[in-house]
Short mmCIF file of C-alpha atoms in Angstrom, two decimals:
data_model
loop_
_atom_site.label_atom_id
_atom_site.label_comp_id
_atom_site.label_asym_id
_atom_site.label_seq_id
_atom_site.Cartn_x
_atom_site.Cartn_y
_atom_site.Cartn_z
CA UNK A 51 -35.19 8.50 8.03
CA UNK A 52 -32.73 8.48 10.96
CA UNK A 53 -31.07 11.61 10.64
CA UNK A 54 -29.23 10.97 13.46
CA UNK A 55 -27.42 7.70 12.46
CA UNK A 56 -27.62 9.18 8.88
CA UNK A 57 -24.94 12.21 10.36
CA UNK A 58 -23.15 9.68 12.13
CA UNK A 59 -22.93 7.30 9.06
CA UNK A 60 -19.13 5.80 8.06
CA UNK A 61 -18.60 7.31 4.74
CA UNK A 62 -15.39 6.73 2.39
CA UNK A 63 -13.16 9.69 1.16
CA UNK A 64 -15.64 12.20 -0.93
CA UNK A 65 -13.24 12.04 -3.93
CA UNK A 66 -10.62 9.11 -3.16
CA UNK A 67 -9.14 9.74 -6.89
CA UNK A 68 -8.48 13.43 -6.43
CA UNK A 69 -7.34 12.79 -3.19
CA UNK A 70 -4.74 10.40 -4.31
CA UNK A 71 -3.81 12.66 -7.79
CA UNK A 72 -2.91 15.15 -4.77
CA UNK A 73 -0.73 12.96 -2.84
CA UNK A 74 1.45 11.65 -5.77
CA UNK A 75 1.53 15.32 -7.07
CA UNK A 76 2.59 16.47 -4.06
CA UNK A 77 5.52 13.57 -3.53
CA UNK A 78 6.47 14.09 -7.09
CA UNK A 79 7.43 17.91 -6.69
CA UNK A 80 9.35 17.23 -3.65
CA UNK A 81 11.72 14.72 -5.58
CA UNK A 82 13.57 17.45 -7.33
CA UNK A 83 16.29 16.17 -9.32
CA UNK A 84 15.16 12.39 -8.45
CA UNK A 85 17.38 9.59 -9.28
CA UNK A 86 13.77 8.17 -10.54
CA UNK A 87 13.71 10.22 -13.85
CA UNK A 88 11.54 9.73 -16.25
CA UNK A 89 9.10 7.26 -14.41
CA UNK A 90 6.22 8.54 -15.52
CA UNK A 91 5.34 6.64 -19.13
CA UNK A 92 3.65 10.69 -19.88
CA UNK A 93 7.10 12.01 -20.21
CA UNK A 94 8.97 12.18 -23.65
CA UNK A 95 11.12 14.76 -25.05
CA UNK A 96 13.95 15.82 -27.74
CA UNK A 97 17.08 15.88 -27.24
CA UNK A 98 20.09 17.37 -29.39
CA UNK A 99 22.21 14.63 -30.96
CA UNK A 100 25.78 14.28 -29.66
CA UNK A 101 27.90 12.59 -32.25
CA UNK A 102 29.06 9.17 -31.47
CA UNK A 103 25.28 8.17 -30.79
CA UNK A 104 22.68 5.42 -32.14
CA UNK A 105 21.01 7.35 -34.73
CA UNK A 106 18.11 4.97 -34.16
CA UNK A 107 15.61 7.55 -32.35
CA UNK A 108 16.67 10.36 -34.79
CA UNK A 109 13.40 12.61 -35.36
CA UNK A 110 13.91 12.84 -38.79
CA UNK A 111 11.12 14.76 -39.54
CA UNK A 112 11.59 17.11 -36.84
CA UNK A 113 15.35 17.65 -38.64
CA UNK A 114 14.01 18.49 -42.18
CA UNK A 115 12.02 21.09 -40.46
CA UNK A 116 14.91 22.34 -38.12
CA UNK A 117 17.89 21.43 -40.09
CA UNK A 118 19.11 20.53 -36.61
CA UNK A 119 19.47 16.85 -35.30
CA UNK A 120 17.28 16.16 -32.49
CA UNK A 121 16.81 12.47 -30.95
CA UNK A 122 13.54 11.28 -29.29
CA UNK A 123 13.48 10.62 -25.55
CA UNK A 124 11.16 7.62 -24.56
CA UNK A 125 9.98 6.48 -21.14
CA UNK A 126 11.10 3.07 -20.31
CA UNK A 127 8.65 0.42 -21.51
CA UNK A 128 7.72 -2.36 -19.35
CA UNK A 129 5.69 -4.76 -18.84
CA UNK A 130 5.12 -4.24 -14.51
CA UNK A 131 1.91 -6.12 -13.24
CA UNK A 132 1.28 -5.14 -9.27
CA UNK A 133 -1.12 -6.53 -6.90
CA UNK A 134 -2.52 -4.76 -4.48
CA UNK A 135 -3.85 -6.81 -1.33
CA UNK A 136 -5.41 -5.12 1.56
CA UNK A 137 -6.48 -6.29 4.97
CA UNK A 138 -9.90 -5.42 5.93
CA UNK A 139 -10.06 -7.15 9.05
CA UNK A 140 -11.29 -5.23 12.34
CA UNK A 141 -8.04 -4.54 13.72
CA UNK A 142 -7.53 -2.33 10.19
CA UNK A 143 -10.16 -0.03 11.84
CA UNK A 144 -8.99 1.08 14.45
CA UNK A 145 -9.00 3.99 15.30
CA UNK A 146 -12.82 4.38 14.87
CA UNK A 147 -13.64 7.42 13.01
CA UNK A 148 -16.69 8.53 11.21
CA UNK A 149 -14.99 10.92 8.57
CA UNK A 150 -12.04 10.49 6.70
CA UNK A 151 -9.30 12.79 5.17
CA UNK A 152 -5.86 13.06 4.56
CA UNK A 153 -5.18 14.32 8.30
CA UNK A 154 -7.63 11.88 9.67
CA UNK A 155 -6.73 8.01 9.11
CA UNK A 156 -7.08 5.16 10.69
CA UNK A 157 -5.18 1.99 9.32
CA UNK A 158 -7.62 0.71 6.91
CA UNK A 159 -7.30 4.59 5.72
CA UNK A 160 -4.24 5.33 5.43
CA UNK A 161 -3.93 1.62 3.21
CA UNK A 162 -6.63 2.95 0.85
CA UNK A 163 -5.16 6.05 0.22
CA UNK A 164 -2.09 4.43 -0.26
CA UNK A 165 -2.72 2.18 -2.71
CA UNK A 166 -5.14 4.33 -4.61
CA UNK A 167 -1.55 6.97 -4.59
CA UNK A 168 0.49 3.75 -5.95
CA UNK A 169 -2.67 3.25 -8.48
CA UNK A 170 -2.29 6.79 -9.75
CA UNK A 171 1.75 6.38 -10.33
CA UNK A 172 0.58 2.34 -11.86
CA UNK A 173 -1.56 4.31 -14.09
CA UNK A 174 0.87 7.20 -15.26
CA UNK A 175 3.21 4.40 -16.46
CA UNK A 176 0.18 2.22 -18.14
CA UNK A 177 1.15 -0.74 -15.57
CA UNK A 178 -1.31 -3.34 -14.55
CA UNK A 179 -3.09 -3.44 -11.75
CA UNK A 180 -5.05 -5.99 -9.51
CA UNK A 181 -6.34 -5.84 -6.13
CA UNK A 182 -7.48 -8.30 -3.54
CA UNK A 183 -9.19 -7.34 -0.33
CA UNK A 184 -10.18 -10.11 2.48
CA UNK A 185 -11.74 -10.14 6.04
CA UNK A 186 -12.69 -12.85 7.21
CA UNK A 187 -14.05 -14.05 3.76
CA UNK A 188 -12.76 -13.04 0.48
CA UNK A 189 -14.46 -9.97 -0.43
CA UNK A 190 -12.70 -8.62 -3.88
CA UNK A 191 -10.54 -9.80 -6.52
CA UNK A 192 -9.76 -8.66 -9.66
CA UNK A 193 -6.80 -9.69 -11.95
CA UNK A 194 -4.21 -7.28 -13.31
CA UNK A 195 -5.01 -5.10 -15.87
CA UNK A 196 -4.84 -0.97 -17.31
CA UNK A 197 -7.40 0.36 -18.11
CA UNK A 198 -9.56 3.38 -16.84
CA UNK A 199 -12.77 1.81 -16.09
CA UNK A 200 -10.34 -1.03 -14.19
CA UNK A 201 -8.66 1.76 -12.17
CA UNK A 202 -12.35 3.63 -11.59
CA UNK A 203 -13.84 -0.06 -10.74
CA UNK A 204 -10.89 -0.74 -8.11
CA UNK A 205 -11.64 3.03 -6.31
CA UNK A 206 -14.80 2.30 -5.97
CA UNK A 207 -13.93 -1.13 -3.94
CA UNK A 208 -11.51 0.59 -2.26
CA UNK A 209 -13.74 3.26 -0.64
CA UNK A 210 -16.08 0.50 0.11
CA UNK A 211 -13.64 -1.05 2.38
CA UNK A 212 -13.48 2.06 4.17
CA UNK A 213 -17.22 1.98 4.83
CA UNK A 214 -18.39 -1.36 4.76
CA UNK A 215 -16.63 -1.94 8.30
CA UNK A 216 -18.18 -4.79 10.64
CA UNK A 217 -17.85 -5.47 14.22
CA UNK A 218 -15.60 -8.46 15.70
CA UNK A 219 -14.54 -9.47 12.20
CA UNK A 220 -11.05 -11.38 12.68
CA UNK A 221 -9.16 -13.19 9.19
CA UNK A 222 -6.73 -15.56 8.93
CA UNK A 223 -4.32 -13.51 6.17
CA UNK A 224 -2.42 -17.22 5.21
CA UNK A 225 -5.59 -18.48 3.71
CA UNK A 226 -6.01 -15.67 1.56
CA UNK A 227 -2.47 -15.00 0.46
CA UNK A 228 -2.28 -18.88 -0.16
CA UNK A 229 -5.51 -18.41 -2.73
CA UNK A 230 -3.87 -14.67 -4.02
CA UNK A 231 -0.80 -16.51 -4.76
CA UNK A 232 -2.49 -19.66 -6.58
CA UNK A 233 -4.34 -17.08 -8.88
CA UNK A 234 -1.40 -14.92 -9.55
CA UNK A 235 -0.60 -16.46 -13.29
CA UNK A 236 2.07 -13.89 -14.14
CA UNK A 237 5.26 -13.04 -12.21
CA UNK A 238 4.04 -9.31 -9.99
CA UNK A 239 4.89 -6.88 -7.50
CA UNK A 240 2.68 -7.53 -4.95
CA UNK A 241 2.56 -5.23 -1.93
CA UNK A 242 0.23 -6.53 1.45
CA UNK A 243 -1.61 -4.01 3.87
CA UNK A 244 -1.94 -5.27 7.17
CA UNK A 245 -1.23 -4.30 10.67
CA UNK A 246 0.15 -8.22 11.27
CA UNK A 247 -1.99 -8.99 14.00
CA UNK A 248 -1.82 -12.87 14.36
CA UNK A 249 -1.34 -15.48 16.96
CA UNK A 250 1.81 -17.10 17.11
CA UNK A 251 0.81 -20.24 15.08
CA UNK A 252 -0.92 -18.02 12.67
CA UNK A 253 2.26 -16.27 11.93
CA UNK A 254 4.29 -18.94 11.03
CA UNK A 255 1.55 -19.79 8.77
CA UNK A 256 1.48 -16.28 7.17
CA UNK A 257 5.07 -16.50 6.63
CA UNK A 258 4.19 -19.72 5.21
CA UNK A 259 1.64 -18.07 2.61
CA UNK A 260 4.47 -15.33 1.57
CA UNK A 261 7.00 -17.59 0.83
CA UNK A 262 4.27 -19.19 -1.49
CA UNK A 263 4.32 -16.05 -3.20
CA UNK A 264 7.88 -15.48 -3.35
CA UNK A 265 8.24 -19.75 -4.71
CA UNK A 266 6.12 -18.18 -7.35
CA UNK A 267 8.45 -15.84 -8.61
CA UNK A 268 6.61 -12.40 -6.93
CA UNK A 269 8.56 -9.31 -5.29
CA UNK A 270 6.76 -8.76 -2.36
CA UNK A 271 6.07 -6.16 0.05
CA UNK A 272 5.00 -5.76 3.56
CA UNK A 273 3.61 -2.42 4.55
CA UNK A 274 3.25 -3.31 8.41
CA UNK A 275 0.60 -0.48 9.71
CA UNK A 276 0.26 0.78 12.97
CA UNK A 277 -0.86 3.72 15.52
CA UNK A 278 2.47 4.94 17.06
CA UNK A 279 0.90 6.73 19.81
CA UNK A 280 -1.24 4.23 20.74
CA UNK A 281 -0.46 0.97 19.73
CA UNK A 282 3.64 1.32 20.15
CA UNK A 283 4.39 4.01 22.51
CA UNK A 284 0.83 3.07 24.61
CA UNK A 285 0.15 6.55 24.99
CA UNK A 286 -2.60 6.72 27.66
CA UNK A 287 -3.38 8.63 30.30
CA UNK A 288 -3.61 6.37 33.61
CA UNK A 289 -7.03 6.37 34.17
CA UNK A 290 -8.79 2.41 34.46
CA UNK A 291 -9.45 1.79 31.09
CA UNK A 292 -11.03 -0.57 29.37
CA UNK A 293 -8.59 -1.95 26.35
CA UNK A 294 -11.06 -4.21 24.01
CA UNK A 295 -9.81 -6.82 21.74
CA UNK A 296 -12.15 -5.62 18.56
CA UNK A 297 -11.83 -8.30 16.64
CA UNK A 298 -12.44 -11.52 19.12
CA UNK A 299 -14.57 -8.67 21.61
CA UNK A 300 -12.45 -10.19 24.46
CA UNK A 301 -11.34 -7.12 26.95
CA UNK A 302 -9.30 -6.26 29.76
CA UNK A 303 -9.34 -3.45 32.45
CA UNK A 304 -6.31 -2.07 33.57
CA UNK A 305 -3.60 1.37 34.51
CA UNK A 306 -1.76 2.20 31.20
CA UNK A 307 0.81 2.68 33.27
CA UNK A 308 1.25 -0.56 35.33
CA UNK A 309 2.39 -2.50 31.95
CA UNK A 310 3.66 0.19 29.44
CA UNK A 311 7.16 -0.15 29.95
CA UNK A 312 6.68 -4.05 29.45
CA UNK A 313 4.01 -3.87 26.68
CA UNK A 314 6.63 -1.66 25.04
CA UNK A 315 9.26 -3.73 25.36
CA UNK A 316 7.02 -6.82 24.17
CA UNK A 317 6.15 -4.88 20.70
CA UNK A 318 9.55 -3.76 20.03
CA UNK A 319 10.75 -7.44 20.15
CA UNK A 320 8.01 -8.41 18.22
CA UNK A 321 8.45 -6.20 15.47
CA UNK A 322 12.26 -6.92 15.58
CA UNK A 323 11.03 -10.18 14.78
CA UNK A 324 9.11 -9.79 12.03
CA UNK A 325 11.96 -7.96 10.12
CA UNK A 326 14.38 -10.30 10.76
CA UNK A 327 11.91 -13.24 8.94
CA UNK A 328 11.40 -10.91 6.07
CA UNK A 329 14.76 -10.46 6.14
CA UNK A 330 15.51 -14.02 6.07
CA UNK A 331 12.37 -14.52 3.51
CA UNK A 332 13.69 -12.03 1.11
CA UNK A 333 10.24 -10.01 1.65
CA UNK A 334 10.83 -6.14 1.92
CA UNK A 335 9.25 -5.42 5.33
CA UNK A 336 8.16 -1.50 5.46
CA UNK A 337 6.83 -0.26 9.29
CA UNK A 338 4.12 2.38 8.84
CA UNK A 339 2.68 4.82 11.68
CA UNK A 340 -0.18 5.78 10.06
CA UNK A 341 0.64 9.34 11.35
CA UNK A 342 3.25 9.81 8.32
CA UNK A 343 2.86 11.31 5.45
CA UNK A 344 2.61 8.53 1.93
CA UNK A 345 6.20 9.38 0.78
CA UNK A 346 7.48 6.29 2.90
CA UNK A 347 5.18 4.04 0.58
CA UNK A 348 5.95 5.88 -2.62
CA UNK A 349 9.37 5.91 -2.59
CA UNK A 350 9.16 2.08 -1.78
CA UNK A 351 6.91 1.89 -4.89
CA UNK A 352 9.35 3.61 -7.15
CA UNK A 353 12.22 1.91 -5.78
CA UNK A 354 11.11 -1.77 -6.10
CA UNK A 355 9.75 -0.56 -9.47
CA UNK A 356 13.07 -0.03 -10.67
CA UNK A 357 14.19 -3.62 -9.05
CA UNK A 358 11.62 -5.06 -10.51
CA UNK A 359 12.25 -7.00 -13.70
#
């Protein structure tokens, strides 16, 4: 055994499903008095009767004990299907890191743990779930559905995304979304995972492949994900550098300093650009810096939930 390259070994997050129960808890206790009452399908109570009221959900049972009249307090019932589609190009690992947790991400982290946090809310409500995760093949798919060896089956593919990563690995998202959207049966929220890194052609093409979705009736959702620091602000110190494409290997040696201001300027048109088509495309377009804390993407979640339908 190589102990060495054993210590130095990719791994996944130890427990990916505790790890995501403490994410959602966490977001959930900072809502306070949310205008998102009562999302979670766990929640039912009594309530006293006011007169003037359906006496349909009477607990009439509950009033021959009491002699008081209570009514029953249901979650909402619906019938939400999501897909979850993640980009597991090269790009999505970057920055390299050999250990993951919550204060150490890289892009293709910070999109696991997000959707496994979405998962956890999916599953509190007894939604449907399905997941699709593509490189440059097609690695995963699985159709939307509840239960809990479904939602153990999709953790374990999600971790594996996190380890499985390859070198040079580029992916043309359009293809994928085109087959996603062709084996999408059922109108579903669909939320995408990618860092958007495509060449000009291929963009119009991706665009393309989303407004296939949205022709088939699906809400979806870009979460956009970045580095700030490193891929926006080009935080560097200006020392020659080496900058390596890591998905076509392709590199360049330069001063961070001789082309910040106009890289800078170059990404902030660019990204104006891509919110203006998904503006125009009816596609909600979220920017993440994978820096931030998850309540960006669940407060997206809960919000399109309640949209949705």
């Amino acid at each position: 055994m190589n102990i060495e390259k054993e210590i130095n070994e990719i791994t996944g997050f130890k427990n990916l499903e505790l790890l995501a129960t403490q994410v959602v808890e966490g977001f959930i206790s900072g809502l306070h008095k949310s205008p998102f009452h009562g999302f979670s399908a766990e929640f039912a109570e009594h309530k006293i009767y006011n007169n003037g009221e359906s006496t349909k959900h009477i607990d009439w049972k509950l009033y021959a004990k009491t002699d008081k009249l209570y009514t029953k307090r249901y979650e909402e019932e619906t019938n939400l299907r999501c897909h979850l589609i993640i980009d597991n190009s090269s790009s999505m690992h970057y920055p390299k890191l050999k250990q993951f947790n919550i204060n150490s991400l890289n892009k293709i982290g910070f999109s696991v743990l997000a959707s496994a946090a979405i998962m956890n809310l999916l599953k509190r409500q007894r939604d449907a779930v399905g997941m699709s995760i593509y490189s440059d093949v097609y690695e995963f798919y699985a159709s939307e559905k509840g239960s809990e060896r479904h939602h153990h089956m999709l953790l374990s593919h999600l971790n594996n995304a996190i380890s499985q990563s390859s070198k040079q690995i580029q992916t043309k998202t359009y293809s994928h979304l085109h087959l996603i959207a062709e084996k999408l049966k059922r109108r579903s929220l669909v939320f995408l995972f990618t860092d958007m890194f495509q060449s000009d052609v291929e963009e119009e093409k991706l665009f393309e492949a989303l407004q296939h979705l949205k022709y088939n009736k699906h809400e979806v959702v870009l979460f956009h994900t970045y580095d700030k620091e490193t891929e926006i602000e080009f935080d560097f110190n200006n020392r020659p550098k080496r900058f390596v494409d890591v998905e076509t290997g392709e590199h360049v040696n330069l001063y961070a300093d001789n082309i910040k201001e106009s890289y800078e300027e170059a990404v902030q048109n660019y990204f104006t650009e891509l919110q203006l088509k998904c503006g125009l495309y009816r596609i909600k377009y979220v920017p993440v810096d994978i820096k931030e804390r998850f309540n960006k993407i669940l407060t997206t979640y809960l919000v399109e939930r309640q949209k949705f339908g």
